[in-house]
PDB file of C-alpha atoms and ligand atoms in Angstrom:
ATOM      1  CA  UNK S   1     -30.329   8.745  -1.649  1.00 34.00           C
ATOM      2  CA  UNK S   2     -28.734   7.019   1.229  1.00 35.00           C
ATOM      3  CA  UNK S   3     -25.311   5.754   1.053  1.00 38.00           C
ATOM      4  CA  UNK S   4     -24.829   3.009   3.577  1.00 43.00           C
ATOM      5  CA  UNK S   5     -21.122   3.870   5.123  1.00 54.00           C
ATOM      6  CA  UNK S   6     -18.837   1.323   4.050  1.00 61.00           C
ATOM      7  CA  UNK S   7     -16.564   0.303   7.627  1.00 90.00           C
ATOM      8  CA  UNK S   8     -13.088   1.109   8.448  1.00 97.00           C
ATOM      9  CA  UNK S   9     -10.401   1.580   5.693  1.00 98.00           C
ATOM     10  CA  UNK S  10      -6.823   2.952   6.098  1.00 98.00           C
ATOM     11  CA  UNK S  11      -4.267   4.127   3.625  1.00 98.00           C
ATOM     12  CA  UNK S  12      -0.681   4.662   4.188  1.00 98.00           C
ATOM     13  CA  UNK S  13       2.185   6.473   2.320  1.00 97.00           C
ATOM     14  CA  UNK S  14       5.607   5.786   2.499  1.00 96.00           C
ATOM     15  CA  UNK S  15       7.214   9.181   0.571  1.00 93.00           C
ATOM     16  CA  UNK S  16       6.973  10.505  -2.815  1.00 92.00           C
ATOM     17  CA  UNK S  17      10.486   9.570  -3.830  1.00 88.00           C
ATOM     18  CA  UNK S  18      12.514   7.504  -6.045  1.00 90.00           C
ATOM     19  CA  UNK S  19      13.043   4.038  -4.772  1.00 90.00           C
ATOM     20  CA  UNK S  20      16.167   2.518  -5.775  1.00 89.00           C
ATOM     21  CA  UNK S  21      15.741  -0.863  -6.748  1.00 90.00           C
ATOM     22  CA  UNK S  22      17.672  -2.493  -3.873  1.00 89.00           C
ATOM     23  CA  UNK S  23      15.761  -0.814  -1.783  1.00 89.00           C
ATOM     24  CA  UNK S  24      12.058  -2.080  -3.025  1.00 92.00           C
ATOM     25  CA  UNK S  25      11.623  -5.109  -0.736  1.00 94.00           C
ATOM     26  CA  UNK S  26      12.368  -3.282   2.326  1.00 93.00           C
ATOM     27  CA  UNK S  27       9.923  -0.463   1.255  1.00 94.00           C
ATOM     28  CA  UNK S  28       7.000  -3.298   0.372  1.00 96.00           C
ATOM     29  CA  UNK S  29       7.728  -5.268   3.622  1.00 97.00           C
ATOM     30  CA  UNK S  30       7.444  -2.043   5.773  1.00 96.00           C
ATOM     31  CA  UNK S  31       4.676  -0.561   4.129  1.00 97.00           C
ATOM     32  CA  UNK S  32       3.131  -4.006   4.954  1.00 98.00           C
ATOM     33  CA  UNK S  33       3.647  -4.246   8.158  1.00 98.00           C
ATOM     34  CA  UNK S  34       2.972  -0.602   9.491  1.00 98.00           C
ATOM     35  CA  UNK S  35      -0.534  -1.137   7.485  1.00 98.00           C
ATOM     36  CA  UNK S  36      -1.428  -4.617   8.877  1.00 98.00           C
ATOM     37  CA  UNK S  37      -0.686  -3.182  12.798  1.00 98.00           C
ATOM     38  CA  UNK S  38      -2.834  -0.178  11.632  1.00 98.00           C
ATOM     39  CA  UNK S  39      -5.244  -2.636  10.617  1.00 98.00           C
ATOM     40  CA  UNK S  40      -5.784  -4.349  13.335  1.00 98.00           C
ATOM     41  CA  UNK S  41      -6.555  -1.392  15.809  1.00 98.00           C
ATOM     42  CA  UNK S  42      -9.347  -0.388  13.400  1.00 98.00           C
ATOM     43  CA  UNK S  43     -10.504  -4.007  13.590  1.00 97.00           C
ATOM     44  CA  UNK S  44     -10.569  -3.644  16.851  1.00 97.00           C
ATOM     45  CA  UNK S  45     -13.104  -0.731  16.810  1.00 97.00           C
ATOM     46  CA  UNK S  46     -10.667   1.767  18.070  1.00 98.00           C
ATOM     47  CA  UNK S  47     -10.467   5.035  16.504  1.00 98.00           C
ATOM     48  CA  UNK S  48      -8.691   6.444  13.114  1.00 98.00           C
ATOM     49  CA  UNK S  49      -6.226   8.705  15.372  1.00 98.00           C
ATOM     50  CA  UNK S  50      -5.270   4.936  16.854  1.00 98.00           C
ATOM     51  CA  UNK S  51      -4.603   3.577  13.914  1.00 98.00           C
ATOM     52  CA  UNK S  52      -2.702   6.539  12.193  1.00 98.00           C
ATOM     53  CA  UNK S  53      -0.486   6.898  15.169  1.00 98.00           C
ATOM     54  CA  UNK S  54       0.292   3.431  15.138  1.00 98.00           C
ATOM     55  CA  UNK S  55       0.938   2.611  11.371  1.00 98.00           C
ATOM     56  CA  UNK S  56       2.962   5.876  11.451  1.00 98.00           C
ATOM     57  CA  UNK S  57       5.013   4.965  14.709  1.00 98.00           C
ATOM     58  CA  UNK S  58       6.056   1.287  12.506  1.00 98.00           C
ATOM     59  CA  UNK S  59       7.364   3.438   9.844  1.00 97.00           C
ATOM     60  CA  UNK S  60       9.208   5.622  12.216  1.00 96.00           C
ATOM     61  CA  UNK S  61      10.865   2.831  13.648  1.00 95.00           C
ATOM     62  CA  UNK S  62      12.256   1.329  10.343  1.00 94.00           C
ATOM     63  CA  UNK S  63      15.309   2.813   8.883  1.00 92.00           C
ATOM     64  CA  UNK S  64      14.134   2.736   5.169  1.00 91.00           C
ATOM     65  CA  UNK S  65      11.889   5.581   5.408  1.00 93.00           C
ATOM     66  CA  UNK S  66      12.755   9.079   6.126  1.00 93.00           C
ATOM     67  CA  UNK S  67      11.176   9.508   9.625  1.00 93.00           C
ATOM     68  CA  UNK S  68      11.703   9.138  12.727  1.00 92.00           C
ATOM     69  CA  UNK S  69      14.440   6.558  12.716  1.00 91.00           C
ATOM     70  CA  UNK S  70      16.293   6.877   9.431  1.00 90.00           C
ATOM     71  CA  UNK S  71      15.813  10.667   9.499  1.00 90.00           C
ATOM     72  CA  UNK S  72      17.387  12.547   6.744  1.00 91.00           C
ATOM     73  CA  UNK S  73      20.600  15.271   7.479  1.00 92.00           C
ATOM     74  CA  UNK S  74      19.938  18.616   7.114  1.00 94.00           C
ATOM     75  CA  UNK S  75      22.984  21.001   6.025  1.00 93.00           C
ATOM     76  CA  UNK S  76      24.595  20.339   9.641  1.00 92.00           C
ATOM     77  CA  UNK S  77      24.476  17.330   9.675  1.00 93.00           C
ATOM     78  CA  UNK S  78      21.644  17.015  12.682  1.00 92.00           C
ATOM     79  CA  UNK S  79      18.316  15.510  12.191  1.00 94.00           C
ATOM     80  CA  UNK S  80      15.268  17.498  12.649  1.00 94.00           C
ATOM     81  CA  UNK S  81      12.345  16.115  12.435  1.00 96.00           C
ATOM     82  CA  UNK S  82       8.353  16.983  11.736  1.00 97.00           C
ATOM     83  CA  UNK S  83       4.833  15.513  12.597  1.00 98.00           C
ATOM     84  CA  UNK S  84       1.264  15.885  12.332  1.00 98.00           C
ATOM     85  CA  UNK S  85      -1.849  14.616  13.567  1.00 98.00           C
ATOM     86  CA  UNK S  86      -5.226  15.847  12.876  1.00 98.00           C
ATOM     87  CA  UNK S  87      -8.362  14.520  14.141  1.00 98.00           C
ATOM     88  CA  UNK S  88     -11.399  15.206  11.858  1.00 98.00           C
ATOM     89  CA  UNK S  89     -14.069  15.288  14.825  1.00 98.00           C
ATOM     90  CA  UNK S  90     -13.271  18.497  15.713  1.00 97.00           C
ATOM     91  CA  UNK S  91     -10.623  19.157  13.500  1.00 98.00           C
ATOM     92  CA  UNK S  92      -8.332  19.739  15.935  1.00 98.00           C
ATOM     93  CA  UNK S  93      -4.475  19.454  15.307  1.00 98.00           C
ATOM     94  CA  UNK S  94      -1.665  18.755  17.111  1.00 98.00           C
ATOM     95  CA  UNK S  95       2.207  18.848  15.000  1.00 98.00           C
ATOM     96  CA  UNK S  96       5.666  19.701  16.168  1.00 98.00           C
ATOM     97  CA  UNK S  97       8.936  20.818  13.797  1.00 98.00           C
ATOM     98  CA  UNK S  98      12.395  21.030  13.929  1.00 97.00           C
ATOM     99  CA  UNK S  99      12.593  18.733  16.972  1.00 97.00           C
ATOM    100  CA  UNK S 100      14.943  16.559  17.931  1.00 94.00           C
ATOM    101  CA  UNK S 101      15.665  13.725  20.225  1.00 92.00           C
ATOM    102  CA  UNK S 102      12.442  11.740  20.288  1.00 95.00           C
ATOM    103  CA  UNK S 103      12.351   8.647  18.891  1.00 95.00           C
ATOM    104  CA  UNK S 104       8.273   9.148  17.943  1.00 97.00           C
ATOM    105  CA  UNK S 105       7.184  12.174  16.527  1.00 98.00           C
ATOM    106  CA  UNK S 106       4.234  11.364  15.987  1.00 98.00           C
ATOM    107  CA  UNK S 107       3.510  10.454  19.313  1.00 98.00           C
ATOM    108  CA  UNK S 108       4.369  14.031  20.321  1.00 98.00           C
ATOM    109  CA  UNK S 109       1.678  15.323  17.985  1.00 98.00           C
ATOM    110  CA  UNK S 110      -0.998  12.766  19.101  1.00 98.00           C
ATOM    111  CA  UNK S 111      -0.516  14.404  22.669  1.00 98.00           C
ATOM    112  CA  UNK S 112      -0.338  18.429  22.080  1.00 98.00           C
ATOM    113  CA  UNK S 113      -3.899  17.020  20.415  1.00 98.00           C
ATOM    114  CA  UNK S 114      -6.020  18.508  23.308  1.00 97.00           C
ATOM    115  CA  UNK S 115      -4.134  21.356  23.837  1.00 98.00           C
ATOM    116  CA  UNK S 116      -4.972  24.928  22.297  1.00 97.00           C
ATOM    117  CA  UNK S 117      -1.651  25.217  20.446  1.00 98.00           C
ATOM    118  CA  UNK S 118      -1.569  23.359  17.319  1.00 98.00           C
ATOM    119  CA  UNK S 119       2.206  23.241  16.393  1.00 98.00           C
ATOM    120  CA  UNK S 120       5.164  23.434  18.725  1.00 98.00           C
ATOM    121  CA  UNK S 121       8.672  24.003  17.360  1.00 98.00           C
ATOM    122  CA  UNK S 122      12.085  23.183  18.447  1.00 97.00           C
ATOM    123  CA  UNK S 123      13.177  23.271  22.138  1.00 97.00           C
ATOM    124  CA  UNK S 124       9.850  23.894  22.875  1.00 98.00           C
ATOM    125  CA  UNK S 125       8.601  21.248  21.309  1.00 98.00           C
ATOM    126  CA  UNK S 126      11.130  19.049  23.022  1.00 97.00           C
ATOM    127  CA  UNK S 127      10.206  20.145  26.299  1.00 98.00           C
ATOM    128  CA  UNK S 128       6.766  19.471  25.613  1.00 98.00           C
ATOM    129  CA  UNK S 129       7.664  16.021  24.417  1.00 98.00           C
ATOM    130  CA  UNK S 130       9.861  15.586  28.228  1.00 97.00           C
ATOM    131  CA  UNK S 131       6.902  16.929  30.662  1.00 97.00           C
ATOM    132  CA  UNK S 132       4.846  14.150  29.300  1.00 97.00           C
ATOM    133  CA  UNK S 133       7.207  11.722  29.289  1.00 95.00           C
ATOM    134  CA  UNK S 134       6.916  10.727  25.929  1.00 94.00           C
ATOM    135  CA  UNK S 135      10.525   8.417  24.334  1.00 89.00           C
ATOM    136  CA  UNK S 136      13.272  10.379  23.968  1.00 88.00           C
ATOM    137  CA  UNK S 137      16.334   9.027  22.232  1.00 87.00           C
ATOM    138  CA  UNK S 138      19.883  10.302  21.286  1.00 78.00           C
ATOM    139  CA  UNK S 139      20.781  11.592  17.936  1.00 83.00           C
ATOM    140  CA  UNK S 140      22.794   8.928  16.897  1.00 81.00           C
ATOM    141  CA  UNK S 141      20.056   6.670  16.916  1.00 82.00           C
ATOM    142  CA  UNK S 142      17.526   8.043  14.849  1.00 87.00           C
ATOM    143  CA  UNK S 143      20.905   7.688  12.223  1.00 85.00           C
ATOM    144  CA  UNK S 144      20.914   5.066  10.210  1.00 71.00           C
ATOM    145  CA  UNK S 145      23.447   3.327   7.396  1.00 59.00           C
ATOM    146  CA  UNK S 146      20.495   1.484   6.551  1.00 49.00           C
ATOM    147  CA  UNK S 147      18.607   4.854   5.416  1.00 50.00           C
ATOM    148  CA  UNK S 148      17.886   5.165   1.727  1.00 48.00           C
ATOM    149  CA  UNK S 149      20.372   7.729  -0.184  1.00 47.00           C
ATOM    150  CA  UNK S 150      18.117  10.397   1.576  1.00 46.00           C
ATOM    151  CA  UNK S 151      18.044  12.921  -1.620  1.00 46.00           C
ATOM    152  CA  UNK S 152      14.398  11.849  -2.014  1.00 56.00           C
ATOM    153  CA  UNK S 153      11.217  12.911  -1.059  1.00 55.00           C
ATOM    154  CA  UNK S 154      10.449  10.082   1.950  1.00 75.00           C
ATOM    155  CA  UNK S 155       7.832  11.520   4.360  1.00 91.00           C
ATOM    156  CA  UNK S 156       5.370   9.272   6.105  1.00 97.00           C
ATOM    157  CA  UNK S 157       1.708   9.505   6.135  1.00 98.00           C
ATOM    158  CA  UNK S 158      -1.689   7.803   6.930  1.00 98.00           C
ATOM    159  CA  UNK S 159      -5.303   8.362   6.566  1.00 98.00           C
ATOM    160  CA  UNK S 160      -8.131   6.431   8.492  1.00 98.00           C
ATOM    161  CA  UNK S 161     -11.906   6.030   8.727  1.00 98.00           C
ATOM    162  CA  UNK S 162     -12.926   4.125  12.063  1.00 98.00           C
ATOM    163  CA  UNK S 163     -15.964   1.998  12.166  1.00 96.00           C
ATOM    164  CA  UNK S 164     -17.578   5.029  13.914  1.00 96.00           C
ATOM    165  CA  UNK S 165     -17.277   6.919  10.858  1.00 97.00           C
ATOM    166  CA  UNK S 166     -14.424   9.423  12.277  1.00 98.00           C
ATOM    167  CA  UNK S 167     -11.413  10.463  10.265  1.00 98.00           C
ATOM    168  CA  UNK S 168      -7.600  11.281  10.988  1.00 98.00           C
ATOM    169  CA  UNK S 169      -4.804  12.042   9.256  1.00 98.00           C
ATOM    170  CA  UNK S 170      -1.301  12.001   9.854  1.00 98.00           C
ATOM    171  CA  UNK S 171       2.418  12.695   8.794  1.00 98.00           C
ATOM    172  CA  UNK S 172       6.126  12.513   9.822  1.00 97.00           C
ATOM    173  CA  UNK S 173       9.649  13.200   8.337  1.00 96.00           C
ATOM    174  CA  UNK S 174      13.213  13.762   8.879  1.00 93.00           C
ATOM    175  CA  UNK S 175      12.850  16.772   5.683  1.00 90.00           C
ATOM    176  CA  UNK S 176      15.119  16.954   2.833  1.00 90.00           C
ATOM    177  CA  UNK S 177      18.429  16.463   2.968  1.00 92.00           C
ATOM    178  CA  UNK S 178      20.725  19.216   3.681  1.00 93.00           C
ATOM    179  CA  UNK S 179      18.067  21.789   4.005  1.00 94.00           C
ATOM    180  CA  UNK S 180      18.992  24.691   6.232  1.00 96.00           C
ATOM    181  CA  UNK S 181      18.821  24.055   9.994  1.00 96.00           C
ATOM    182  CA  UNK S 182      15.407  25.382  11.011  1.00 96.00           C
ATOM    183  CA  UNK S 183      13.701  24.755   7.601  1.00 96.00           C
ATOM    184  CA  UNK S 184      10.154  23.883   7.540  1.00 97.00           C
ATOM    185  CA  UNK S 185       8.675  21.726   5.241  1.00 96.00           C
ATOM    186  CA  UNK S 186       4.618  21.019   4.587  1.00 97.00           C
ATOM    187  CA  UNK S 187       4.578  18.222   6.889  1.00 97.00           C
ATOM    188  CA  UNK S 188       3.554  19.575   9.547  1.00 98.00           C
ATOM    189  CA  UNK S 189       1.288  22.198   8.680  1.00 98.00           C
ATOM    190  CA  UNK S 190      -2.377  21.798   8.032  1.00 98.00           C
ATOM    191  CA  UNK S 191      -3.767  22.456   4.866  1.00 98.00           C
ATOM    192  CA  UNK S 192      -0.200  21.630   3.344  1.00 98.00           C
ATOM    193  CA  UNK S 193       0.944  18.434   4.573  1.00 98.00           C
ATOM    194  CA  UNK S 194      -2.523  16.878   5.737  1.00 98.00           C
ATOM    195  CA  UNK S 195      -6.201  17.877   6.847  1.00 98.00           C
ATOM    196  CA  UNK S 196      -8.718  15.857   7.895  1.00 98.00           C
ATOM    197  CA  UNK S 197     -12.648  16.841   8.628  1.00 98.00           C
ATOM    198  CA  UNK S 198     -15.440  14.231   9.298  1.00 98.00           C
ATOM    199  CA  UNK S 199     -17.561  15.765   7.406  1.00 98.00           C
ATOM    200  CA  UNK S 200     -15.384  16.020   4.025  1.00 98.00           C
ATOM    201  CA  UNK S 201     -12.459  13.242   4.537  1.00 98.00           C
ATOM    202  CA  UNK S 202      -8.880  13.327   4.960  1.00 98.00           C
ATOM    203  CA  UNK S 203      -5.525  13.378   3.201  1.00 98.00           C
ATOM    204  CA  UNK S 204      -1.803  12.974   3.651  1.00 98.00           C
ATOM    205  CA  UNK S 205       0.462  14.542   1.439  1.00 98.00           C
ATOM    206  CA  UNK S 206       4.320  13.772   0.621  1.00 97.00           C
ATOM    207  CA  UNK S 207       7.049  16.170  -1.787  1.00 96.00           C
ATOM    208  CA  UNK S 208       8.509  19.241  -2.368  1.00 95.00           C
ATOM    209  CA  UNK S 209       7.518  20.559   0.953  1.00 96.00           C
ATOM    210  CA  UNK S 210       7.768  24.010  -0.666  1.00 96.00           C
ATOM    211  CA  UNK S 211       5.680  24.037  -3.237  1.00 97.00           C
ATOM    212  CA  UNK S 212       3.233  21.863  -1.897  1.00 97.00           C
ATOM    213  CA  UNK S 213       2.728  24.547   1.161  1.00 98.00           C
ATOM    214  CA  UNK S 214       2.750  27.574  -1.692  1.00 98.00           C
ATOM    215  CA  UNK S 215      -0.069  26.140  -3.005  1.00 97.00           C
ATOM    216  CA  UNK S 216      -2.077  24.537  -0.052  1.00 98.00           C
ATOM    217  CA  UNK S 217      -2.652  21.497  -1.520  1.00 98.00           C
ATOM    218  CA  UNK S 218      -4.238  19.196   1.646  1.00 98.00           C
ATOM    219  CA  UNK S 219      -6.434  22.210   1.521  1.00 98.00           C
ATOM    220  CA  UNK S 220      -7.155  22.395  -1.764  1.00 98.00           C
ATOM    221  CA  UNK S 221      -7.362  18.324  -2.144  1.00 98.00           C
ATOM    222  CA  UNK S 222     -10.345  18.634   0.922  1.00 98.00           C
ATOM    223  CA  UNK S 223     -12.184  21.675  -0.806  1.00 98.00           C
ATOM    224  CA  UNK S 224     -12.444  18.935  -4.182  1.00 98.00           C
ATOM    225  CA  UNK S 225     -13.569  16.292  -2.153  1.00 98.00           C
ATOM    226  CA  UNK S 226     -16.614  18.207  -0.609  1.00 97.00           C
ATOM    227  CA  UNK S 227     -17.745  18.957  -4.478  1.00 98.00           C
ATOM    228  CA  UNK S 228     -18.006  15.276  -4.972  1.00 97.00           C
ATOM    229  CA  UNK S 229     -14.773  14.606  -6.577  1.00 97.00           C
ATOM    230  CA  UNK S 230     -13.918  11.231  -6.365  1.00 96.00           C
ATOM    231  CA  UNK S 231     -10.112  10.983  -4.421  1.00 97.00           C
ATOM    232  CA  UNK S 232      -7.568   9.679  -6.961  1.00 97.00           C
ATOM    233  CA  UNK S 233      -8.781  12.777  -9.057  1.00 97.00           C
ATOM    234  CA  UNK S 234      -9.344  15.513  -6.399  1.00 98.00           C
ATOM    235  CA  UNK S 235      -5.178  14.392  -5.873  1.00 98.00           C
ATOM    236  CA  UNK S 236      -4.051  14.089  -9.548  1.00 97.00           C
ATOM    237  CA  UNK S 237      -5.827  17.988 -10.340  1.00 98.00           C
ATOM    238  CA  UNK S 238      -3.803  19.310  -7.196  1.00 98.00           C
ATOM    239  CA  UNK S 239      -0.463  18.085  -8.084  1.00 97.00           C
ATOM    240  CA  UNK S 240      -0.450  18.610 -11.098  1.00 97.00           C
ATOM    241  CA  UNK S 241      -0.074  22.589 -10.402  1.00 97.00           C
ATOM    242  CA  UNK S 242       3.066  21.586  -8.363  1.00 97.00           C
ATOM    243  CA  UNK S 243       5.516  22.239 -11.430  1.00 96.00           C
ATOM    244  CA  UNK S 244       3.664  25.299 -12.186  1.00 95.00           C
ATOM    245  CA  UNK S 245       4.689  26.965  -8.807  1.00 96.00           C
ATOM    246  CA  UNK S 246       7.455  25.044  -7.802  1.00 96.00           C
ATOM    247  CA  UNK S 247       9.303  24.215 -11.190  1.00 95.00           C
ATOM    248  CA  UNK S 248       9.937  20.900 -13.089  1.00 92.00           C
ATOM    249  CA  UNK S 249      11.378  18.788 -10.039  1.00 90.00           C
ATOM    250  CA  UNK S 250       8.448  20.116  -8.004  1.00 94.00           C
ATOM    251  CA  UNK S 251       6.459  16.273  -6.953  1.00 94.00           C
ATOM    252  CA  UNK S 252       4.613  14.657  -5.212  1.00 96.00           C
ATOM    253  CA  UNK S 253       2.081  12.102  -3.485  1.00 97.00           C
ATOM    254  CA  UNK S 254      -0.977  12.041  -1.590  1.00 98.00           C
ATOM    255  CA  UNK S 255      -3.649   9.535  -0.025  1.00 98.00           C
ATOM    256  CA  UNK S 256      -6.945  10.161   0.767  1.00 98.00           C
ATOM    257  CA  UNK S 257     -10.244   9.142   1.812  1.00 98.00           C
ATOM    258  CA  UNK S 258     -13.201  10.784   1.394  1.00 98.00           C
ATOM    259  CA  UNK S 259     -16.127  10.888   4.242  1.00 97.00           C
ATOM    260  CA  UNK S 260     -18.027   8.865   2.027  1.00 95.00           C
ATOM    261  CA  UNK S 261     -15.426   6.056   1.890  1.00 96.00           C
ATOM    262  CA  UNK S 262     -13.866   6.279  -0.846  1.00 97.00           C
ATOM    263  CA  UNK S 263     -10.087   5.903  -0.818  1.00 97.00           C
ATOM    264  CA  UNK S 264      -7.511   7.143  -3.477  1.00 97.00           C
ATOM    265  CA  UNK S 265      -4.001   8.171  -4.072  1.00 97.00           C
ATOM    266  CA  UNK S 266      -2.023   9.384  -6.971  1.00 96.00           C
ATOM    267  CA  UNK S 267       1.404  10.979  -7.442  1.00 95.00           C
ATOM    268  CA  UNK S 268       4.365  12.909 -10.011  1.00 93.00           C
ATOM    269  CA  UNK S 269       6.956  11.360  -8.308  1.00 92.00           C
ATOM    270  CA  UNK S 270       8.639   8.198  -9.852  1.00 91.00           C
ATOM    271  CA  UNK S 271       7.545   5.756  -7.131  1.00 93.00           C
ATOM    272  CA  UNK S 272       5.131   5.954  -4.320  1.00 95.00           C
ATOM    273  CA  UNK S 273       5.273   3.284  -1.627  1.00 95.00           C
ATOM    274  CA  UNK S 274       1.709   2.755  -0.887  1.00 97.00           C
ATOM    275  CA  UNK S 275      -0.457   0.496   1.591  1.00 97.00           C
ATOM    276  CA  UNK S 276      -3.974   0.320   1.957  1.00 97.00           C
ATOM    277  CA  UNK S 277      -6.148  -1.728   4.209  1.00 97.00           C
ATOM    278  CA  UNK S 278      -9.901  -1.849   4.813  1.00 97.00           C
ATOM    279  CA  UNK S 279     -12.623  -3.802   6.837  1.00 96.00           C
ATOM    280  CA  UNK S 280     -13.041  -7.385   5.172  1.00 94.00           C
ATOM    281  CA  UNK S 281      -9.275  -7.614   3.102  1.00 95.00           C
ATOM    282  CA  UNK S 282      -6.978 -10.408   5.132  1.00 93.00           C
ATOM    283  CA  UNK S 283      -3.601  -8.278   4.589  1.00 96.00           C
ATOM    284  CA  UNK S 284      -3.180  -5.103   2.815  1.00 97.00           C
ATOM    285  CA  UNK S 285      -2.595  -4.169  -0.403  1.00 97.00           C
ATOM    286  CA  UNK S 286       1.000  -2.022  -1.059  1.00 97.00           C
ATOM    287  CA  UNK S 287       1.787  -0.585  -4.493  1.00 96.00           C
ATOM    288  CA  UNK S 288       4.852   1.230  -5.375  1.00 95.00           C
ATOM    289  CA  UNK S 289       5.151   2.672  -8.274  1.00 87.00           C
ATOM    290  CA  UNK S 290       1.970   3.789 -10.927  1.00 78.00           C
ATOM    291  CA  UNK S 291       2.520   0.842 -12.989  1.00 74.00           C
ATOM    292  CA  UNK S 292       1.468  -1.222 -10.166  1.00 79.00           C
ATOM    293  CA  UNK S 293      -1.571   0.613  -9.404  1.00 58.00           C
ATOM    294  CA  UNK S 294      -4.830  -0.835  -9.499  1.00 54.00           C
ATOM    295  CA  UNK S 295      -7.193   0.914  -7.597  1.00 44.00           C
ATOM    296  CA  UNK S 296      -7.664   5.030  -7.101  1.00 42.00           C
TER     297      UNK S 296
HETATM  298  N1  LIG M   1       7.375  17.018   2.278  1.00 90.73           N
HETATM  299  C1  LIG M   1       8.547  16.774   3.075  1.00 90.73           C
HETATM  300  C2  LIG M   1       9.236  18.054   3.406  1.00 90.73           C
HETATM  301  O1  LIG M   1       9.246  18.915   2.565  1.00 90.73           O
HETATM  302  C3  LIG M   1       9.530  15.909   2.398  1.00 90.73           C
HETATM  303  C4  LIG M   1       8.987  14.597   1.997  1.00 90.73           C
HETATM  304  O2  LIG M   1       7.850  14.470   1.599  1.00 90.73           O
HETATM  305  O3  LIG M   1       9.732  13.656   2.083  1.00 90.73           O
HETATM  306  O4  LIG M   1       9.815  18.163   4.462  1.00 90.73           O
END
């Protein structure tokens, strides 16, 4: 049977959290926006790691979400932050952690992309981030009094299919608050945080960092999708072993979309700020909470 290959589509996350209400319009509006400018550069027939970087660089810029700009503290009060970028052509991967003093992230892990290391930590990945001449920034400005109460889950993530059929995933977070300096969540490790593979699909993934790495859930979320599961469900079997491991606080969220085109997300966690976007739809959808979703 042949399955003609629906165009582009992208899906965006905005954390597995719990969104106070005050707080809701600011999550829909960015959400929004970062999916619309994602959009757009898949209209434009330019590729899924395009579009990811650039609906992920929006929500680093706005204070609301926990990336980026906005970052949450850790238990010194500094910001460290986490990215990655995978690119499901040749599955290669490029993510930093614990870095500090950029204002993109994610831009960081678009360009250690072609390199042979896949994940660059720290000063390193600072340095990195200053040969190329990529934005640095000070401290204080990646804090923000606008940020949300930053006890929450609030990673960032997208997932795109380009109208050549390619796939890339993405993430990027400040961490959890007061976590010990040097902590490393699943955000930046693929296979926990995100994966993404042409010929299966690709997935972003937002939580308990901890958990979700003990029990490699972008890996396991892929390995469903190339039986044929359908997305929504491949996600929704996957977290729902994260209390098992990680005990009864243990959620989560994750997008995906499979290589066939199909797009789904699902989560534990009380809300979910998600966007979604795909080739003939005006302006994006954005859900944030299960009660609001309509599609999987
Ligand atoms: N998963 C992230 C981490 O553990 C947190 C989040 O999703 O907000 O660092």
């Amino acid at each position: 049977m042949t399955e003609t290959r629906p165009g582009w589509a992208l899906i965006i996350h905005g954390g597995a959290k719990e969104i106070e209400p005050g707080d809701e319009q600011a999550n829909r509006d960015g959400i929004r926006e970062a999916a619309a400018a994602g959009g757009r550069v898949l209209a434009d027939g330019r590729s899924a790691l395009d579009a990811v970087e650039c609906a992920i660089r929006v929500l680093e810029t706005l204070p609301v979400f926990n990336a980026g700009t906005g970052s949450a503290l850790n238990a010194a009060g500094g910001i460290e932050m986490c990215a990655g970028l995978m690119d499901g052509r040749h599955r290669s991967v490029g993510a930093v952690t614990v870095i500090q003093d950029v204002r993109h992230p994610i831009s960081v892990a678009r360009r250690l992309l072609p390199e042979k290391e896949i994940l660059l930590a720290g000063e390193g990945a600072l340095l990195f981030a200053r040969e190329h001449n990529l934005e640095l920034t000070l401290e204080e400005s990646l804090r923000s009094d606008a940020a949300p109460a930053q006890q929450e889950h609030d990673t960032v993530g997208a997932v795109a299919l380009d109208s050549h059929g390619h796939i890339a995933a993405g993430t990027s977070t400040g961490g959890l608050t007061g976590s010990r300096v040097g902590r490393v969540g699943d955000s930046p490790q693929p296979g926990s945080g995100l994966y993404a593979d042409d010929r299966t699909g690709g997935v972003s993934l937002s939580g308990d960092g901890e958990t979700i790495a003990r029990i490699a859930s972008a890996s396991q979320i892929i390995a469903r999708l190339r039986l044929g599961e359908e997305p929504g469900g491949a996600i929704e079997a996957v977290l729902s072993e994260l209390p098992e491991v990680g005990g009864e606080d243990a959620d989560g969220g994750a997008i995906a979309i499979g290589a066939d085109g199909r797009i789904g997300w699902n989560h534990n966690s009380p809300h979910f700020a998600v966007g979604l976007i795909s080739e003939g739809m005006n302006e994006p959808g954005v859900w944030l909470a299960k009660s609001e979703d309509t599609q999987r």
